[in-house]
XYZ file of C-alpha atoms in Angstrom:
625
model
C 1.989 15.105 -5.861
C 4.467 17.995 -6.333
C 7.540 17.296 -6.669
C 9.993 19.047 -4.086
C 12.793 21.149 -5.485
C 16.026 21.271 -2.570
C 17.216 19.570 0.512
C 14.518 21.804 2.548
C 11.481 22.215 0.321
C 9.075 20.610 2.009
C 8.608 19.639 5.684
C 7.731 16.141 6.426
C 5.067 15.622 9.665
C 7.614 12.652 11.983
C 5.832 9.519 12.713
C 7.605 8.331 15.684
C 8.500 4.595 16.514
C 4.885 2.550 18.227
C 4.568 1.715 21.548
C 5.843 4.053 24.220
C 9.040 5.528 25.627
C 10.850 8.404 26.165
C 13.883 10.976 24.443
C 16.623 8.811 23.762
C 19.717 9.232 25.721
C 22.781 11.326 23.872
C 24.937 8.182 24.794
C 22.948 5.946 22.516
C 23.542 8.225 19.130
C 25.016 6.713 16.394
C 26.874 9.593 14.633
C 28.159 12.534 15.472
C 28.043 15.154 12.475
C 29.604 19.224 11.826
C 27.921 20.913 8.688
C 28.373 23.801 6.767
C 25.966 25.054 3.689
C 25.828 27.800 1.400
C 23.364 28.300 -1.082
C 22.906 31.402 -3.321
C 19.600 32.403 -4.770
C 20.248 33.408 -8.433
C 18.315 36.372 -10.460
C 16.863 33.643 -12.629
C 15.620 31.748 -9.859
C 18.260 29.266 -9.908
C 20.321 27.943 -6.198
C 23.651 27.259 -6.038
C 24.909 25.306 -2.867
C 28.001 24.400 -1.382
C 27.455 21.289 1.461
C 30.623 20.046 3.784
C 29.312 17.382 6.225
C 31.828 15.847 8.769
C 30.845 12.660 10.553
C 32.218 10.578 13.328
C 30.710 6.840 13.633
C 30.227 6.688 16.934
C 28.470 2.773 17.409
C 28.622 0.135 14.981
C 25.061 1.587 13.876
C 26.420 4.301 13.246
C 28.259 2.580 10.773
C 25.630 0.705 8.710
C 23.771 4.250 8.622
C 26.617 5.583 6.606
C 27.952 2.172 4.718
C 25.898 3.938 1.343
C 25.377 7.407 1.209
C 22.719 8.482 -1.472
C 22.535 12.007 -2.671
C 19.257 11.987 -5.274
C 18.804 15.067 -8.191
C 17.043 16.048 -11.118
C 18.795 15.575 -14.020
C 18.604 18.697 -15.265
C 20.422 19.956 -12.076
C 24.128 20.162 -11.747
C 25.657 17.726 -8.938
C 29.615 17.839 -8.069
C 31.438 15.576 -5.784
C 34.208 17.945 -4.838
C 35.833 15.282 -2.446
C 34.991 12.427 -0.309
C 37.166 10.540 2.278
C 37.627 8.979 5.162
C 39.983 8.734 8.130
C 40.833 6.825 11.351
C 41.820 9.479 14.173
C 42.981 6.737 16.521
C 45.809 5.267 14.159
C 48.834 6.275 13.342
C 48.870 9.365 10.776
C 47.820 8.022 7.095
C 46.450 9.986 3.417
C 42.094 9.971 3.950
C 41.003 7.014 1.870
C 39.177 7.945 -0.994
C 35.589 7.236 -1.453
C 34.454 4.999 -4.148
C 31.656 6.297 -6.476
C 28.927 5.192 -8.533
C 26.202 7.496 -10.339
C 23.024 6.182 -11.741
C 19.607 6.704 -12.874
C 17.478 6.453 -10.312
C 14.181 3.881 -10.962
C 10.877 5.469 -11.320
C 9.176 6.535 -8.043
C 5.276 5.075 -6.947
C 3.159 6.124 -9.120
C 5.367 8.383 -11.306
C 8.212 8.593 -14.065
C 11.395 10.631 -13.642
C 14.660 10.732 -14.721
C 16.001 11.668 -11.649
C 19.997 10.440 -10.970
C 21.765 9.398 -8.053
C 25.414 9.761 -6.904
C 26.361 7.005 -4.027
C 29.660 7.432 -1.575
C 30.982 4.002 -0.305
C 33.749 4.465 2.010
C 36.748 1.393 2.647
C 36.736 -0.365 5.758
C 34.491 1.529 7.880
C 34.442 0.723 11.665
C 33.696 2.872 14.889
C 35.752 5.926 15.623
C 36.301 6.489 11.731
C 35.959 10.095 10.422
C 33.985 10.707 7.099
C 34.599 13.863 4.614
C 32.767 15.266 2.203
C 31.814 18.706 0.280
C 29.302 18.198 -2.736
C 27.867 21.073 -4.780
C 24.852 21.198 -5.816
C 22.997 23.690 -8.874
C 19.562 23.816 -8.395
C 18.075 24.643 -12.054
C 15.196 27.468 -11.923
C 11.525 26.036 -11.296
C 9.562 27.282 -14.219
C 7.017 30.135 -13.439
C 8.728 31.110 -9.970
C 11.444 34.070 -9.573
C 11.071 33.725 -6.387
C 12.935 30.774 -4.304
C 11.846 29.775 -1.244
C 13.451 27.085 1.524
C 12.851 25.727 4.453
C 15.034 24.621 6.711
C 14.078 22.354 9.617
C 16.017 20.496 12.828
C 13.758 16.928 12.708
C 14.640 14.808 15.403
C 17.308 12.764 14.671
C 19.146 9.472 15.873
C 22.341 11.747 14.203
C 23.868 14.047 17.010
C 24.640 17.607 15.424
C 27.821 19.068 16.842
C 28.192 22.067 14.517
C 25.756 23.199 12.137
C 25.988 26.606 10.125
C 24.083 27.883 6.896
C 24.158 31.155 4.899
C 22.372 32.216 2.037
C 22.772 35.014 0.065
C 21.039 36.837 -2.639
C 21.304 39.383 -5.240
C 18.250 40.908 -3.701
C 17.003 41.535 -0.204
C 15.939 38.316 1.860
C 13.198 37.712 4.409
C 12.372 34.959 7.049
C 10.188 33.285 9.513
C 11.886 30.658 12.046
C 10.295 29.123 15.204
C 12.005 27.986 18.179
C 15.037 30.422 17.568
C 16.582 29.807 21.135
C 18.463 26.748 19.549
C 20.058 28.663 17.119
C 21.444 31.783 16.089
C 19.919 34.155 13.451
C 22.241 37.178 11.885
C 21.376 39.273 8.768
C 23.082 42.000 7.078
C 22.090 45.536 6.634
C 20.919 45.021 3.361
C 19.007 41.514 3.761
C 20.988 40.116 1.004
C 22.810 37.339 3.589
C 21.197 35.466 5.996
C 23.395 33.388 8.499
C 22.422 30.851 10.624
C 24.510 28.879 13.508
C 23.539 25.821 16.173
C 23.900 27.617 19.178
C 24.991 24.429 20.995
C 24.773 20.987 20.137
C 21.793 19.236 19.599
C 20.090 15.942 19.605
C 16.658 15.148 19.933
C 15.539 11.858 18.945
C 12.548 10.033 20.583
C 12.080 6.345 21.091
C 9.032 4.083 21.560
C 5.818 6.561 21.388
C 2.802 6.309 20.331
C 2.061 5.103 17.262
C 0.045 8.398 16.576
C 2.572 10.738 17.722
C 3.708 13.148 16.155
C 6.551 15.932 16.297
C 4.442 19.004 15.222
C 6.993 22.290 16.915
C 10.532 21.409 15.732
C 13.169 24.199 15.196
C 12.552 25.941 11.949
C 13.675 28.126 8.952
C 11.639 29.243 6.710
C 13.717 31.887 3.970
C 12.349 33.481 0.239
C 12.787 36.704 -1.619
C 9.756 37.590 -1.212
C 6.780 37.261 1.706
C 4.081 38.032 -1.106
C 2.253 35.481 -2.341
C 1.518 37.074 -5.387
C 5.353 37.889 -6.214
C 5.794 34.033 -5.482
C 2.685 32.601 -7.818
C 1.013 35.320 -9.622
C 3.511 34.201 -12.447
C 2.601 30.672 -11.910
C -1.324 31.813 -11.805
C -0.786 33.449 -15.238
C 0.342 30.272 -16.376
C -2.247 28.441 -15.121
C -4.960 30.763 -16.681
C -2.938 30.506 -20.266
C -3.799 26.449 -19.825
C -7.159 26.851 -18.592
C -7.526 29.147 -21.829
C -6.718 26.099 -24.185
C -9.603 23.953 -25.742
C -11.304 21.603 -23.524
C -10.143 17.837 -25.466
C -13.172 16.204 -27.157
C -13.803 13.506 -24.786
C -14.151 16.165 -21.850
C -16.233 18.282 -23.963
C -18.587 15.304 -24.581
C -19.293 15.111 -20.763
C -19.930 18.769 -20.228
C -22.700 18.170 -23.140
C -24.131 15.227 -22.240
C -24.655 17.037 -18.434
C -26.225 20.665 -19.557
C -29.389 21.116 -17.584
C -28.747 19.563 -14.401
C -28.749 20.883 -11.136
C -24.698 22.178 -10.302
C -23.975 19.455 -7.488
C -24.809 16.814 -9.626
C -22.727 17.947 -12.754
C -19.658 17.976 -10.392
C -20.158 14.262 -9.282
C -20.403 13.440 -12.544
C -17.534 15.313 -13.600
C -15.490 13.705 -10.395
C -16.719 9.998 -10.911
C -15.362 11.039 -15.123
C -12.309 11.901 -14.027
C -11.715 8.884 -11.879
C -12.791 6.293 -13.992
C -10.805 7.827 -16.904
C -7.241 9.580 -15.848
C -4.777 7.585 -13.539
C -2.882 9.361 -10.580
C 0.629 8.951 -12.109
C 3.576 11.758 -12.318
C 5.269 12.241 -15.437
C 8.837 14.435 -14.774
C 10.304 12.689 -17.732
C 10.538 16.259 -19.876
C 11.833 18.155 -17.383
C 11.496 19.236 -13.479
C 7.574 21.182 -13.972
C 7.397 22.022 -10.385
C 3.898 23.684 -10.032
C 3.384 23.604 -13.868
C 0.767 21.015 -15.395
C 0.587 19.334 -18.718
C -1.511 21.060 -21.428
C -4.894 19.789 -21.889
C -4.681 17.912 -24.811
C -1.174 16.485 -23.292
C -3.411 15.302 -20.178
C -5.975 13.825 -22.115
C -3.833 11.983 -24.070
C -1.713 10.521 -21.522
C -4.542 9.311 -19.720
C -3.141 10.091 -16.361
C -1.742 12.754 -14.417
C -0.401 13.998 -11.118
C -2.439 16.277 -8.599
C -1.715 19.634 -10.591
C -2.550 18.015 -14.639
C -6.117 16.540 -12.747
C -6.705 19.542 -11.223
C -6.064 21.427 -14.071
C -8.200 19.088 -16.149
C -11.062 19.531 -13.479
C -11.022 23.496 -12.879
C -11.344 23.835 -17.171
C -14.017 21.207 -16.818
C -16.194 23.199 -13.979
C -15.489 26.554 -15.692
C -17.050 24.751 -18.720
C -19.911 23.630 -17.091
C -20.406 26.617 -15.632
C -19.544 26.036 -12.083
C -16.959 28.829 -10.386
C -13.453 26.717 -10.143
C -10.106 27.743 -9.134
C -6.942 25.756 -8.579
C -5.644 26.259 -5.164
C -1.812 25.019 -3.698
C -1.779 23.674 -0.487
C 0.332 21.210 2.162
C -0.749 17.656 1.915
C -0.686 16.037 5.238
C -2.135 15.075 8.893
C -0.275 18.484 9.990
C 0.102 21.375 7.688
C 2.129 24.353 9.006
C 0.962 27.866 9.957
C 1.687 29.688 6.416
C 4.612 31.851 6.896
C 6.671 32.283 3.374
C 3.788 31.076 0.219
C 5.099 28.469 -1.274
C 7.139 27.459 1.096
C 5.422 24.261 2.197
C 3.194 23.366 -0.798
C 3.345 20.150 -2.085
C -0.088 19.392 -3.413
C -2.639 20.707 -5.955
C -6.519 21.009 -5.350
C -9.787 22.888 -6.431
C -11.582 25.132 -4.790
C -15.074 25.529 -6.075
C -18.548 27.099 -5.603
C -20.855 24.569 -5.798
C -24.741 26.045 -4.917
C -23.612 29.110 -3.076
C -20.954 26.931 -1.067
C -17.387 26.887 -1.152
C -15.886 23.328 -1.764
C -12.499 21.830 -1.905
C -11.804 18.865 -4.679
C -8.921 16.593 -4.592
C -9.237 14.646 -7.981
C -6.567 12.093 -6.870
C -8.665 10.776 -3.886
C -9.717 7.596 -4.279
C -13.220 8.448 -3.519
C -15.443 11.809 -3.783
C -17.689 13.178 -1.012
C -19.611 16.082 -1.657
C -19.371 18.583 1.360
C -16.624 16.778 2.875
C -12.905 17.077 3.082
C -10.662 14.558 3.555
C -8.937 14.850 7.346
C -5.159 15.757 5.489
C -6.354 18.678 4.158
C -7.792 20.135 7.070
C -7.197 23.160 9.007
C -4.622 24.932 6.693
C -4.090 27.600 4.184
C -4.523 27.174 1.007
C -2.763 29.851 -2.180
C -6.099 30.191 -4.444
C -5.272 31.154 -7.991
C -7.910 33.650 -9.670
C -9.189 33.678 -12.932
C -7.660 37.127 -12.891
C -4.049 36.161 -12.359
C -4.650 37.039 -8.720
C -3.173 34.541 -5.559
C -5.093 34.786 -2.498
C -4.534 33.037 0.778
C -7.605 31.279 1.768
C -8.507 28.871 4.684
C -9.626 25.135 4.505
C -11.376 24.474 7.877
C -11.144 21.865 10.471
C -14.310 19.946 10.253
C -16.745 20.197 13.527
C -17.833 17.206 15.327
C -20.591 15.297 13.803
C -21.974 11.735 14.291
C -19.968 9.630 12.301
C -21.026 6.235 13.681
C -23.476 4.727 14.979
C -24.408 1.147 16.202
C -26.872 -1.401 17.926
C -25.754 -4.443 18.712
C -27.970 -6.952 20.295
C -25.452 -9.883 21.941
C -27.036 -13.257 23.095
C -25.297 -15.486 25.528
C -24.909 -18.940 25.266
C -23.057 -21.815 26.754
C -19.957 -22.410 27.691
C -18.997 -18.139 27.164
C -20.039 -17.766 23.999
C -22.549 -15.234 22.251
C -24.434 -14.639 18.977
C -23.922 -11.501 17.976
C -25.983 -9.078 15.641
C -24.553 -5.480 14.839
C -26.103 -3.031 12.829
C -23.795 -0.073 12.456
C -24.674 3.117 10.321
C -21.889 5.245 9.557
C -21.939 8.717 8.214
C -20.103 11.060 5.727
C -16.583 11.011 7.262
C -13.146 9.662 7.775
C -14.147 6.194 8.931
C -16.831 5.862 5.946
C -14.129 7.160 3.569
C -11.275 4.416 5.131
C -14.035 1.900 5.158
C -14.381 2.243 1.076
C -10.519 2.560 -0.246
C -10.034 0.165 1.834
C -12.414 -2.126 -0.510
C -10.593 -0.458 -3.314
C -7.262 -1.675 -1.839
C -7.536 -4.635 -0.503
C -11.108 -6.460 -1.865
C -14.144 -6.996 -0.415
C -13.408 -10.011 1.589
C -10.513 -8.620 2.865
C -12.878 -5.900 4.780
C -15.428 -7.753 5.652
C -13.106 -10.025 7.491
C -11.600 -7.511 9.280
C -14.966 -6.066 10.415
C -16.176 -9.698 11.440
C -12.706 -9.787 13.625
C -13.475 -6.263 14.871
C -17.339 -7.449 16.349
C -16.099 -10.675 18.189
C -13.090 -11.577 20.524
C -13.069 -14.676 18.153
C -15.327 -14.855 15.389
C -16.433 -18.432 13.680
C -19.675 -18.315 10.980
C -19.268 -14.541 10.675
C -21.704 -12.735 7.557
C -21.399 -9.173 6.489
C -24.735 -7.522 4.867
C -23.648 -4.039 3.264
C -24.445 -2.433 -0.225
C -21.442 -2.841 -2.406
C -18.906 0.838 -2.195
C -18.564 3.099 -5.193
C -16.525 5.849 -5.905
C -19.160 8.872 -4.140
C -19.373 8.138 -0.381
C -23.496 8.501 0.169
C -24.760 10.242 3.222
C -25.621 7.309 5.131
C -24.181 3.234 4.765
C -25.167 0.459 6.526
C -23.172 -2.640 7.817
C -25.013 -5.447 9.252
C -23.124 -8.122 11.062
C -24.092 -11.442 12.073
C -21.503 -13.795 13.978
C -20.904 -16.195 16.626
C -18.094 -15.482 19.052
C -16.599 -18.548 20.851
C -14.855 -16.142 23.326
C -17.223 -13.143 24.489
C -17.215 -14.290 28.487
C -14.099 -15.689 30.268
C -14.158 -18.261 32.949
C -13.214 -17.205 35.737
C -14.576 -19.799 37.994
C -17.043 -22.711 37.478
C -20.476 -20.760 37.136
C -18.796 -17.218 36.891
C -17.911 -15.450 33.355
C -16.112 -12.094 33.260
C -17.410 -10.134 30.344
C -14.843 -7.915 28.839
C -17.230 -5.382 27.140
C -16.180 -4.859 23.425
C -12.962 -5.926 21.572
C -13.267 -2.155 20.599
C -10.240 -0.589 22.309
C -10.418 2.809 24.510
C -7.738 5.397 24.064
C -7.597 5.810 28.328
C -4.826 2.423 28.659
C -2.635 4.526 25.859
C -2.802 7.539 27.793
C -2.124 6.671 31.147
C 0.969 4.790 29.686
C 1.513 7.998 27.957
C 1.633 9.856 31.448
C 3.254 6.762 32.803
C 5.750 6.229 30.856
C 7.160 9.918 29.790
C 5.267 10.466 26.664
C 6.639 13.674 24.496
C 4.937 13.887 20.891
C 1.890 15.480 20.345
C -1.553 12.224 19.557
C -3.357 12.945 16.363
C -7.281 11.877 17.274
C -8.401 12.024 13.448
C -10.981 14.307 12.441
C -13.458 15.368 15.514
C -16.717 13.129 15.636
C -19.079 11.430 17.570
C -19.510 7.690 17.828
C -22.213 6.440 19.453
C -22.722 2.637 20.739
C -25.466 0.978 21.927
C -25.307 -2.238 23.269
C -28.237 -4.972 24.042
C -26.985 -8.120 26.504
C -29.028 -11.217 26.643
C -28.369 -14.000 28.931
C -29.274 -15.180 32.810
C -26.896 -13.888 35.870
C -25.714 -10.594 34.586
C -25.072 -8.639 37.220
C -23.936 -5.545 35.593
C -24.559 -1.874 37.853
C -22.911 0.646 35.325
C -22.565 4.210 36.372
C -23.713 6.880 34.346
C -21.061 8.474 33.637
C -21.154 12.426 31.592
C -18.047 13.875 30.995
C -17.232 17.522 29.563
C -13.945 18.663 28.313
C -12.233 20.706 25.423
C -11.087 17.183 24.042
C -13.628 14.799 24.516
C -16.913 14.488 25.584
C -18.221 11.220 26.931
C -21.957 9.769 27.984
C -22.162 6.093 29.344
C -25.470 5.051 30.543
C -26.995 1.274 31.780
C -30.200 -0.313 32.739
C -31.364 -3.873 33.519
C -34.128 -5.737 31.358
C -36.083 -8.213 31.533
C -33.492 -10.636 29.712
C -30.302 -9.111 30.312
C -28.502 -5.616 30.347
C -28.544 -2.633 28.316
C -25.963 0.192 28.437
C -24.642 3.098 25.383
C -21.530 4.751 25.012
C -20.983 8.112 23.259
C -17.570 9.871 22.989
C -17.064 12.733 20.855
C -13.712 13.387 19.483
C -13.992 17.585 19.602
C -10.046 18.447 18.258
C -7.736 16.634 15.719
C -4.741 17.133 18.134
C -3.879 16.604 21.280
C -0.586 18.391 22.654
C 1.736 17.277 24.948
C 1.059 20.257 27.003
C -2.419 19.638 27.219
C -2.048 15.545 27.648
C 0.329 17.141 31.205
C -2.488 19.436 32.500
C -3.557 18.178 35.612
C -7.477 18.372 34.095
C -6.460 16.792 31.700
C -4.983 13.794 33.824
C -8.399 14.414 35.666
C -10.243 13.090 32.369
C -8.612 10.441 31.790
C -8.964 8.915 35.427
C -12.574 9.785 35.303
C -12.942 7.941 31.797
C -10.646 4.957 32.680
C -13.245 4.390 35.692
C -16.382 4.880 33.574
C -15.039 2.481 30.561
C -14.157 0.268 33.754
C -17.275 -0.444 34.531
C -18.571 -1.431 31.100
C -16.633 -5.301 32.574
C -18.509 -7.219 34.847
C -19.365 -10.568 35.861
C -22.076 -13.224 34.153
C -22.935 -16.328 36.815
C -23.623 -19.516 34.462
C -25.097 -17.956 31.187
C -27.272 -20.509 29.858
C -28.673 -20.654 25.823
C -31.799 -17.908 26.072
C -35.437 -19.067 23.937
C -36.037 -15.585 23.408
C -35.116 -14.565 20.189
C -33.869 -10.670 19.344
């Protein structure tokens, strides 16, 4: 992790609230808020801002948003409360009531140190209708390694209503942006591009209730603003720096690796280097010293700490490849399910990786990943630039791309009826190199062994009694290929629905086709993030009397999703398969509105439909899978 350096350094994706719903109404907002920023980019790479917020409460949750208002810093920045009150417009005429203060250290974030402070505002006998006051200002010390600043500055959606909202920067040199969605606000330079203004054209609020639980804002309103649209005027100081480190001695106990692994083939001397650094350096920040920005530890400072965040690993890892031989390069990128198109370098960064040339192919490492995969790329850092830093002082922009569909899944699963609606069960799933495989072992990591198997008994049966799990115990390099074998009894795979006639509800696997007709239904807005495109294929093997199952085939071709449901009868039951491949990451609201879209889904709906059908009087089978 990086650690961000102003308000609007780096752009957060929005998760937005689960289930489903719609824009909230302007009625229901909470506050109603005026703003005016300054902030002047200094020669030496220092900001200096001047912020003057105005807020009505509006509701009496309005209220509890505001009871405590936090404004966070490094401590080697300068913070001022310049004044902080509040007033009640609807009584008679009275002196603002002063805010009451504290400042404080703040405690150390997850898996970091910092000496970061806080200043909190408390305001007396807040109620609806009251008016709150305040102007901070706010130095912004220089990020080592980086004359040139960069901001963004982005509308979110928001339960606050913004009335008024202007910012200007200036500059003691010329300054250049990129900003999206400009018809909601106003954009003025000067002749010389050393002032940038920008003004709410009218006011806005935009908050969205009850969506998906994977949906996402990705196109807000945007600013992004820098000195410079070069990436090498933004980082080719920082790259220098990096090169200096990369320069120093590799410590002893790194050394002692490299030695011990002269001779072998490239690929392997990587995954032993990866699995080294994992079992030996911790994923923990250290700001203590000072704000470092984009500037790692020396290292003999890493290895002596025994930890480090994503730029001291990488670091570590590029001087340990370059030792071994292998091509490395530390690269900047934007950690996260979304990353946005790269406008101004630097702008959005937030994370530190490796690029590297392992056999003739290019390769990206993330050392703090709690697992390694060779070839693969975990899903939040694909499809998005990436700043590449050359051994040459040089800073290139490079792609990471989004992975193409592949099976990721596969499984058989044989499922033997017997009295009273209930069913043996025997799965054998294989799952490939991928996201699942990769959530499959941190989750073992996280939560224990037991803990997953338990949650892939509950996934295999509607409700699972005498469940077993047969799987080769995870590690920290994902193979190729792992198998899962499941054995378990469910007590409720058919539902009685009359006195010899079951209903048989398919899978507990859910479909995605309920959540998007809601979505349709219902007024849906946010963009669904699929995961990483895949294939998953299912087979499945029904034994018992009285199934009288017909299923359609059913092949279905899109530019989302492809689908192929087939079904014959045996001689002791039913067999059908399922395959859906996933073919984009995203899903837009646009698209999810296109009438062929709304086609797909109707079609799939009916397909997945017809995986439910009717048992008459299963009885316990003497044939044995």
């Amino acid at each position: 992790m990086i650690k961000g350096n102003g308000y609007f350094a780096v752009i957060a994706l929005l998760l937005i609230n689960p289930a489903h719903g719609k824009r909230q109404s302007v009625t229901d907002a909470p506050l109603a808020s005026r703003i005016k920023e300054a902030c002047h980019f200094n020669a030496d790479g220092s900001v200096d801002c001047r912020y003057t917020a105005t807020v009505q409460i509006l509701t009496a949750a309005g209220r509890d948003r505001v009871s405590r208002m936090d404004f966070s810093y490094p401590e080697e920045d300068t913070f001022t409360l310049v004044d902080a009150s509040v007033r009640f417009p609807d009584e008679p005429a009275q002196p603002p009531m002063k805010a009451k203060v504290d400042i404080r250290m703040e405690p150390n974030p997850y898996l970091g140190f910092s000496r970061n402070k806080t200043t909190s505002l408390a305001f007396p006998h807040l109620r609806k209708h009251a008016v709150i006051r305040y102007t901070v200002k706010h130095h912004y010390a220089a990020v080592p390694y980086l004359p040139h600043v960069t901001r963004m500055l982005a509308f979110h959606p928001d339960a606050e209503r913004l009335d008024a909202y202007q910012m200007t920067y200036t500059a003691e040199r010329p300054l250049y942006y990129h900003a999206q969605l400009t018809d909601q606000f106003r954009v003025k330079t000067t002749r010389d591009k050393k002032k940038i203004e920008v003004t709410l054209v009218k006011p806005r609020y935009e908050n969205y209730i009850n969506e998906l639980p994977n949906g996402y804002v990705r196109t807000i309103p945007y600013l992004q603003v820098g000195s410079s649209l070069s990436a090498q005027d933004n980082f080719g100081a920082m790259a220098k720096k990096y090169n200096l480190i990369l320069q120093q001695p590799l410590p002893p106990d790194a050394r002692r690796v490299i030695q011990s692994l002269q001779g072998r083939p490239a690929a392997a001397q990587v995954a032993e280097i990866m699995h080294y650094l994992h079992q030996r350096y911790r994923y923990l920040g250290d700001w203590r010293a000072s704000n470092r920005g984009y500037v790692p530890f020396d290292l003999a400072q890493i290895e002596q700490n025994g930890y480090g965040d994503c730029k001291d690993l990488s670091i570590l890892l590029t001087a340990m490849l370059r030792e071994a031989g292998v091509q490395a390069r530390p690269a900047l990128v934007e950690r996260g399910l979304y990353a946005m198109p790269l406008s101004i370098p630097g702008a959005t960064a937030n994370h530190a990786i490796v690029q590297a040339k392992i056999a003739g192919r290019i390769e990206w490492l993330d050392p703090t990943q709690y697992f390694y995969a060779p070839g693969y790329v975990a899903s939040d850092l694909q499809d998005r630039a990436a700043l590449v830093f050359t051994p040459e002082g040089k800073v290139i922009v490079d792609a990471i791309p989004v992975f193409s569909p592949r099976q990721e899944q596969r499984v058989e699963r044989e499922e033997i009826f017997t009295a009273e609606g209930q069913s043996t069960i025997h799965e054998r799933q294989v799952r490939m190199l991928g996201g699942e495989l990769a959530t499959l072992f941190q989750g073992d990591s996280d939560h224990g062994v037991e803990s997953i198997n338990l949650s892939l008994c509950n996934a295999v049966a509607n409700e699972n009694a005498q469940c077993r799990v047969e799987r080769d115990p995870t590690r920290y390099q994902l193979p190729d290929v792992y198998r899962v074998n499941i054995h378990a009894e469910d007590h409720h795979a058919l539902t009685r629905i009359a006195d010899a006639r079951y209903l048989y509800l398919g899978s507990p696997y859910p479909t995605e086709w309920d959540d998007f007709n809601r979505y349709q239904r219902e007024g849906g807005l946010t963009d669904i993030y699929l995961g990483e495109p895949r294939k998953l294929l299912r087979r499945i093997n029904l034994v018992g009397q009285g199934i009288t199952a017909a299923i359609d085939a059913c092949r279905l071709r899109s530019q989302w999703f492809d689908i192929d449901i087939a079904g014959e009868k045996t001689a002791l039951g039913y067999r059908y398969s399922k395959q859906i491949t996933i073919k984009t990451p995203w899903i837009s609201h646009a698209d999810i509105m296109q009438p062929a879209f709304q086609t797909l889904v109707t079609r799939a709906s009916h397909c997945y439909d017809r995986l439910n059908f009717i048992v008459n009087a299963p009885g316990v089978q003497t044939v044995q899978p």
